[in-house]
Coordinates of C-alpha atoms and ligand atoms in Angstrom, one line a residue:
X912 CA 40.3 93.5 158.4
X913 CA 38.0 92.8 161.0
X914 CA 41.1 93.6 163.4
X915 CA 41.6 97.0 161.9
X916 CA 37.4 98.0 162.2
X917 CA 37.7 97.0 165.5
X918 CA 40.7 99.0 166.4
X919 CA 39.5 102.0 164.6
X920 CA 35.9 102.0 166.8
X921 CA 38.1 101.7 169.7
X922 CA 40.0 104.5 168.6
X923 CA 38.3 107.2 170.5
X924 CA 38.1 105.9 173.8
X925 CA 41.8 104.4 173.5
X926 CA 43.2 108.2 172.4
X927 CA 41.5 110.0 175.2
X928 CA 42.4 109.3 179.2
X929 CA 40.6 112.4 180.6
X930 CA 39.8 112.2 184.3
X931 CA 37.1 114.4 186.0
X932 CA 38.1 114.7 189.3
X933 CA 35.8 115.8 192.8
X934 CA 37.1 118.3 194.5
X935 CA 35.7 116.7 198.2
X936 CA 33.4 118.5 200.6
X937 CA 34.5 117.8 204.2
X938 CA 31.9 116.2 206.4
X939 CA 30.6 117.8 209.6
X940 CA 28.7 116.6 212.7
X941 CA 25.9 118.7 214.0
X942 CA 29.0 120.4 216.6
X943 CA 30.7 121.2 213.0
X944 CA 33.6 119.2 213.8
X945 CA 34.8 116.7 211.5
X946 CA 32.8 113.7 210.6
X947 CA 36.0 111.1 209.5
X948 CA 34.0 108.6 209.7
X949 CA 31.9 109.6 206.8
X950 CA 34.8 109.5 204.6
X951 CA 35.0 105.5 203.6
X952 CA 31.3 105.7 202.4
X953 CA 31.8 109.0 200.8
X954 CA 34.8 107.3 198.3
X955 CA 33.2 104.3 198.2
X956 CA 29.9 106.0 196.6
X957 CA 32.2 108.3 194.3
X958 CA 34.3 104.9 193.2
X959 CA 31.1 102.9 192.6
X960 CA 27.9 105.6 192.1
X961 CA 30.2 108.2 190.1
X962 CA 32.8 106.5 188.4
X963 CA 35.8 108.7 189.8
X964 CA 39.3 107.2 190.6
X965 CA 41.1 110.3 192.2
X966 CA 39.6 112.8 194.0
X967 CA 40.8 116.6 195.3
X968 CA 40.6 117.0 198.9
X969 CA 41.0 120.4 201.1
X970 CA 40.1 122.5 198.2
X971 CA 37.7 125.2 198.1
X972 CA 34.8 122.7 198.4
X973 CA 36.6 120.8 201.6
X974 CA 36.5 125.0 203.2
X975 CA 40.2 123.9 204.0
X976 CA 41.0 127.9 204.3
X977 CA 38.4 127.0 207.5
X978 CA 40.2 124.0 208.8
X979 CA 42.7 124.0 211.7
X980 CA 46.3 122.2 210.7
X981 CA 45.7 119.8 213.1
X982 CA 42.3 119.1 211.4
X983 CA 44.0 118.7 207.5
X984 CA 46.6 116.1 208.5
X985 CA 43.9 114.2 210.1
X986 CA 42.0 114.1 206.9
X987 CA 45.0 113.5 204.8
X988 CA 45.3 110.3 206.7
X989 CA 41.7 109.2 206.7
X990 CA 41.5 109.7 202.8
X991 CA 44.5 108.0 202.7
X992 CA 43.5 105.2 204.6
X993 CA 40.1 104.7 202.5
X994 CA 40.6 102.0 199.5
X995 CA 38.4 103.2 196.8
X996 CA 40.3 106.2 195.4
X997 CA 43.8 108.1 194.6
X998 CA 44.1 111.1 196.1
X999 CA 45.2 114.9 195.6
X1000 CA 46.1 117.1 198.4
X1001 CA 45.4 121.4 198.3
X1002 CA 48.3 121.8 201.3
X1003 CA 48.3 125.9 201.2
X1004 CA 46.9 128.0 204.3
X1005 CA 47.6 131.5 204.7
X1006 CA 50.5 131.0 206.8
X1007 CA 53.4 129.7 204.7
X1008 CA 54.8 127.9 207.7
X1009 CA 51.5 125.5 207.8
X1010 CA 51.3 125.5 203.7
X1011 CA 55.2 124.0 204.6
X1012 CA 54.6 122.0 207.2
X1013 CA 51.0 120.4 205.4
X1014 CA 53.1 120.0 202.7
X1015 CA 56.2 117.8 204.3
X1016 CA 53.4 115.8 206.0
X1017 CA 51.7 114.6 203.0
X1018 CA 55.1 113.6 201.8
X1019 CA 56.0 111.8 204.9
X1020 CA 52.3 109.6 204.7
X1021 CA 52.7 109.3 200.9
X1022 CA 56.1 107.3 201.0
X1023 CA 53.7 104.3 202.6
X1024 CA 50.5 105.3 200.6
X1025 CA 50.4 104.9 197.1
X1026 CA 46.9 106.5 197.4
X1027 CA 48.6 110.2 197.2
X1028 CA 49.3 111.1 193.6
X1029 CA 50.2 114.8 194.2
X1030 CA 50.1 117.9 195.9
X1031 CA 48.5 121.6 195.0
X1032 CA 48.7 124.8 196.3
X1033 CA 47.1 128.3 195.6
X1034 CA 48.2 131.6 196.5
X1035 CA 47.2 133.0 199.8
X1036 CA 44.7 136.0 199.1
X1037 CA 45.3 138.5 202.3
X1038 CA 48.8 139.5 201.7
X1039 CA 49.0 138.9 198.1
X1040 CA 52.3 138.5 195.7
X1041 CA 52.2 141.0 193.6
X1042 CA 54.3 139.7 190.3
X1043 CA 54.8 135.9 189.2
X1044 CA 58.1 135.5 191.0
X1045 CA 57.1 136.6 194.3
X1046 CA 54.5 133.7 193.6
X1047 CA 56.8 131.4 192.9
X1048 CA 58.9 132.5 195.9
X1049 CA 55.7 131.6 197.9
X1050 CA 55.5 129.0 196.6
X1051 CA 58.9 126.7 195.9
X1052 CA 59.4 125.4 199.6
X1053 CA 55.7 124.1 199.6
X1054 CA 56.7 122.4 196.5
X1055 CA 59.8 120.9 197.7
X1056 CA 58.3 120.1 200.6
X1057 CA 57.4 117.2 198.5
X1058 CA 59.7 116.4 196.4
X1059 CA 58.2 113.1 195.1
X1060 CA 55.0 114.3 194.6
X1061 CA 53.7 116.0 191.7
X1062 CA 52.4 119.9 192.7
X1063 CA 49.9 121.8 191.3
X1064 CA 49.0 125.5 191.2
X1065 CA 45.7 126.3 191.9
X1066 CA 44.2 129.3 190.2
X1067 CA 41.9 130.6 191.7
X1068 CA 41.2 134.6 190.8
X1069 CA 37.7 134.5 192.1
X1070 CA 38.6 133.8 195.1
X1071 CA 42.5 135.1 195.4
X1072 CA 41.7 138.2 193.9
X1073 CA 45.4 137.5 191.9
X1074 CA 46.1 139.1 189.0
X1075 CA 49.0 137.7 187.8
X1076 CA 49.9 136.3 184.6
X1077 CA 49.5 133.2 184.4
X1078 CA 51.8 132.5 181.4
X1079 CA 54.8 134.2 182.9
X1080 CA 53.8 132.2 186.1
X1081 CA 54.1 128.7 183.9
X1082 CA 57.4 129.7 182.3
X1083 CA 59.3 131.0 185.9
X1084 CA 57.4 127.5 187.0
X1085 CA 58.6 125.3 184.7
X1086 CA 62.0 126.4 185.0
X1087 CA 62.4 127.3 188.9
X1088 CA 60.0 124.3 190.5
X1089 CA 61.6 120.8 189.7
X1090 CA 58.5 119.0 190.6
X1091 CA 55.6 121.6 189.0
X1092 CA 53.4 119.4 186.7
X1093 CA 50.8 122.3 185.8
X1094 CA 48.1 124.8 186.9
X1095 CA 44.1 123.4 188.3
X1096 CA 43.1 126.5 186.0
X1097 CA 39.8 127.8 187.8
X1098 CA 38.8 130.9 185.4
X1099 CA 36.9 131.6 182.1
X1100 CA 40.0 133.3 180.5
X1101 CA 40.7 130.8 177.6
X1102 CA 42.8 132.5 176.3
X1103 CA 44.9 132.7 178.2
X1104 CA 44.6 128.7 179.3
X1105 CA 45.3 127.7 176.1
X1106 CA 49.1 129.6 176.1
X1107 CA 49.8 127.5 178.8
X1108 CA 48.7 124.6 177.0
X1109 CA 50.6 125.3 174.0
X1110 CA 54.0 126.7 176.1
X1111 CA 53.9 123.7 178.2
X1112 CA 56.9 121.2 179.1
X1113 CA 56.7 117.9 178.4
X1114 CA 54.3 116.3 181.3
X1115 CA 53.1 119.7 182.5
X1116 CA 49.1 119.4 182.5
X1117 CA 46.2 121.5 182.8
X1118 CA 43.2 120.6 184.9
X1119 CA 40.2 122.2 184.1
X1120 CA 38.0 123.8 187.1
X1121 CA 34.9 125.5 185.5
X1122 CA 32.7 122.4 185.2
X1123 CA 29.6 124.8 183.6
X1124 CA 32.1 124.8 180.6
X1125 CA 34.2 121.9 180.5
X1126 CA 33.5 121.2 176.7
X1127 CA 35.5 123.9 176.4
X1128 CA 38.2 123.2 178.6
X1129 CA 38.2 120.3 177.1
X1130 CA 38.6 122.0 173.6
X1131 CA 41.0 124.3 174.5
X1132 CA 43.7 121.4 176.3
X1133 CA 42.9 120.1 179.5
X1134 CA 43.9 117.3 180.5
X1135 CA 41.7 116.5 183.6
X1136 CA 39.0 118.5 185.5
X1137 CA 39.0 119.0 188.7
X1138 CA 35.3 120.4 190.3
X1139 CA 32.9 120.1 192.8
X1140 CA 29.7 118.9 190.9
X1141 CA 31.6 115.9 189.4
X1142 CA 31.0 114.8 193.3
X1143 CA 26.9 114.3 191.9
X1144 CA 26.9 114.2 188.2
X1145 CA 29.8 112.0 187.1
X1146 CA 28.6 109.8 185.1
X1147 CA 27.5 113.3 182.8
X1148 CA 30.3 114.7 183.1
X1149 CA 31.8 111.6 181.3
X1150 CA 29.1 111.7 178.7
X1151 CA 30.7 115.0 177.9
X1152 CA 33.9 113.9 177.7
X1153 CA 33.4 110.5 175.6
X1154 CA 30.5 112.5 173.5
X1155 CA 33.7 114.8 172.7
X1156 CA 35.8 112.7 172.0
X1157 CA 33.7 111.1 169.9
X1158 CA 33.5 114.4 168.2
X1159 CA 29.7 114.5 168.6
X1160 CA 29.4 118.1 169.9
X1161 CA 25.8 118.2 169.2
X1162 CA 25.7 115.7 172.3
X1163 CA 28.5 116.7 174.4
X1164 CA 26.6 120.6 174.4
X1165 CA 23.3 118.9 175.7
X1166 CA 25.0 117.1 178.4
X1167 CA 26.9 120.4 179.4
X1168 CA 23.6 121.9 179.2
X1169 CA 22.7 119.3 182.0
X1170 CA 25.6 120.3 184.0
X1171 CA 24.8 123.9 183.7
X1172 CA 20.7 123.6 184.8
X1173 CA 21.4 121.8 188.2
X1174 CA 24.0 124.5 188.8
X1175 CA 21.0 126.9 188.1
X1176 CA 18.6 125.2 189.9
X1177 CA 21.2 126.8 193.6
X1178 CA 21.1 130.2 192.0
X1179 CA 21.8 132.3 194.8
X1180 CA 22.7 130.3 197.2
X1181 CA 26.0 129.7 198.5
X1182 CA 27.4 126.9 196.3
X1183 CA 29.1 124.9 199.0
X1184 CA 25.6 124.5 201.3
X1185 CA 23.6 124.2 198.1
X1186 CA 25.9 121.3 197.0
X1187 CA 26.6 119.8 200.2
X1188 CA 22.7 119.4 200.3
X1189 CA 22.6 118.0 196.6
X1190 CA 24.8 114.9 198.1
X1191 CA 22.5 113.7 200.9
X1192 CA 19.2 114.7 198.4
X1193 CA 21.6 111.9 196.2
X1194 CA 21.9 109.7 198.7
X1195 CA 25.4 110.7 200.2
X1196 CA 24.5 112.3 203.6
X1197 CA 27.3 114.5 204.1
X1198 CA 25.5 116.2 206.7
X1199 CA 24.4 119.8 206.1
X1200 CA 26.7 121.8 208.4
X1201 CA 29.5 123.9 206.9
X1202 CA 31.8 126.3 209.0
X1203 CA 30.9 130.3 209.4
X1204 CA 31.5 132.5 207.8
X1205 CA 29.1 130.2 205.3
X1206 CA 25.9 129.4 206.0
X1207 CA 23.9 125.7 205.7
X1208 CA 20.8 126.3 203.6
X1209 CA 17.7 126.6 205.9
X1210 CA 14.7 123.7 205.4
X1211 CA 12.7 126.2 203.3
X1212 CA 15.6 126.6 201.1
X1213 CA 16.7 122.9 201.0
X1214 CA 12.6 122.0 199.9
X1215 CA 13.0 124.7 197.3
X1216 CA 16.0 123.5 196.1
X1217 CA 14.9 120.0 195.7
X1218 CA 11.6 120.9 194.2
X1219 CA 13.7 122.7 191.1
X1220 CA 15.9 119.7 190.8
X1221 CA 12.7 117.6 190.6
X1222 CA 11.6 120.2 188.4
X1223 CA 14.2 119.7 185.5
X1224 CA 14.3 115.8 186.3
X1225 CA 17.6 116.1 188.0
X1226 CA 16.2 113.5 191.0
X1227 CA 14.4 111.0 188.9
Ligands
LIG1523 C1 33.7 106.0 183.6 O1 35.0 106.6 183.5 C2 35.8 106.2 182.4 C3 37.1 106.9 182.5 O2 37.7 106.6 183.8 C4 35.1 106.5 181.1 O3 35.9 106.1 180.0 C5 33.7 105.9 181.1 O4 33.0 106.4 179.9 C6 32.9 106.3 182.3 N1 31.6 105.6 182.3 C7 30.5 106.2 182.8 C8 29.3 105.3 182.7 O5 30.4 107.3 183.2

């Protein structure tokens, strides 16, 4: 009897495995080169400070649409090299013969590096596909570039511009890619998220990239998250999550409400810069730089942003 109590109050946490995952910033010297050096500290602070296991690196945040080739396969082998976390490699450029030839290489490092998990890649958003399968026909040699990794799309209409369906894009997927294992779903359309969920195959996940409303990507059928203030506010983000799946919504909203003011507190500016300054006011100094065409806050606009964080207790 006592057996059974116990396993029913364990119940929630034992049903639920959802990870919320950083999508990395890439660290810069003053010269805005890369600062690889940084990158052992930077895991070790998520692994201990933020209670992250895998992390997302050359996404959006990591501006790898403003790294060279040369510059991504280095970083793919310095966060492979680190020993805190698993990682999860964005290998698309513009060019389909680097998204081909990123790909391949993560392949290559992962067969001696159980550190990378899997593989994602977005659409590039000059010359765009204009249906589902000419996506897919982008994108099958990346996947296969890999074979033994898992790949991800990454959905991204904000920034693609796309506006593809992304419920014919999961069913052409799931039937043409032999290694697809779901969409990172960065949009507000839940709609449409939850179609995928519900026409999924077996193993095919959905991570969740709007961290002001995870709750509800939780609700509607992700799996995992994958976003850029997870890289800060962890240990909330998990408070949603467990508060969920404790089914205390009442708590889980406050917490996203804690989410959602820091991301208020950057308002206008540039969330990269803004967030890139959040890490060193934290105690991870990522340094400030990021590459044109973005900006780096200016010291007027780093005080002001640290005064609102101190404002809503955010610093304390
Ligand atoms: C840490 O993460 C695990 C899942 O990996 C979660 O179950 C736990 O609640 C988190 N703890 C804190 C303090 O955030």
């Amino acid at each position: 009897m006592r057996f059974l109590t116990l396993l029913l109050l364990s119940l929630p946490t034992l049903l639920f495995s959802f990870e919320l995952i950083p999508a990395v910033f890439t660290p810069y010297n003053s010269d805005l080169t890369i600062d690889y050096e940084k990158i052992q500290d930077y895991a070790t602070f998520l692994s201990e400070k933020q209670n992250i296991t895998t992390v997302f690196i050359s996404g959006t945040n990591g501006e790898s649409l403003s790294l060279s080739l040369s510059e991504r396969k280095q970083l793919v082998d310095t966060w492979a090299a680190q020993t805190s976390l698993k990682i999860i490699v964005m290998v698309s450029a513009e060019s389909i013969v680097d998204s081909i030839s990123l790909s391949s290489y993560v392949s290559k490092v992962s067969s001696s590096n159980p550190n990378i998990i899997g593989i994602a890649a977005m659409s590039p958003s000059f010359f765009k596909p204009s249906s589902a399968q000419d996506l897919i026909d982008y994108l099958s040699p990346i996947a296969s570039a890999s074979p033994n990794l898992d790949f991800r799309y990454y959905h991204i209409p904000s920034m693609t511009g796309l506006t593809i369906s992304m419920t014919s894009f999961q069913t052409l997927a799931q039937s043409q890619i032999k290694n697809f294992k779901g969409i990172k779903y960065t949009d507000t359309d839940l709609f449409t998220l939850r179609k995928c969920v519900r026409n999924a195959n077996e193993g095919v996940t959905h991570y969740f990239g709007k961290d002001e409303i995870l709750i509800t990507g939780i609700q509607t059928g992700a799996k995992s998250a994958v976003g850029s203030t997870y890289n800060f506010m962890g240990p909330l983000g998990y408070e949603i999550v467990t508060s969920f799946f404790d089914n205390d919504f009442e708590t889980a909203t406050e917490k996203q409400d804690g989410i959602v003011e820091v991301v208020e507190a950057w308002g206008d500016l540039e969330g990269i810069p803004a967030q890139k300054a959040i890490m060193e006011m934290v105690g991870m100094d990522l340094g400030r730089g990021v590459r044109p065409p973005l900006r780096s806050l200016t010291d007027d606009e780093y005080s002001e942003l640290e005064q609102s964080l101190k404002e809503i207790g955010f610093l304390d």
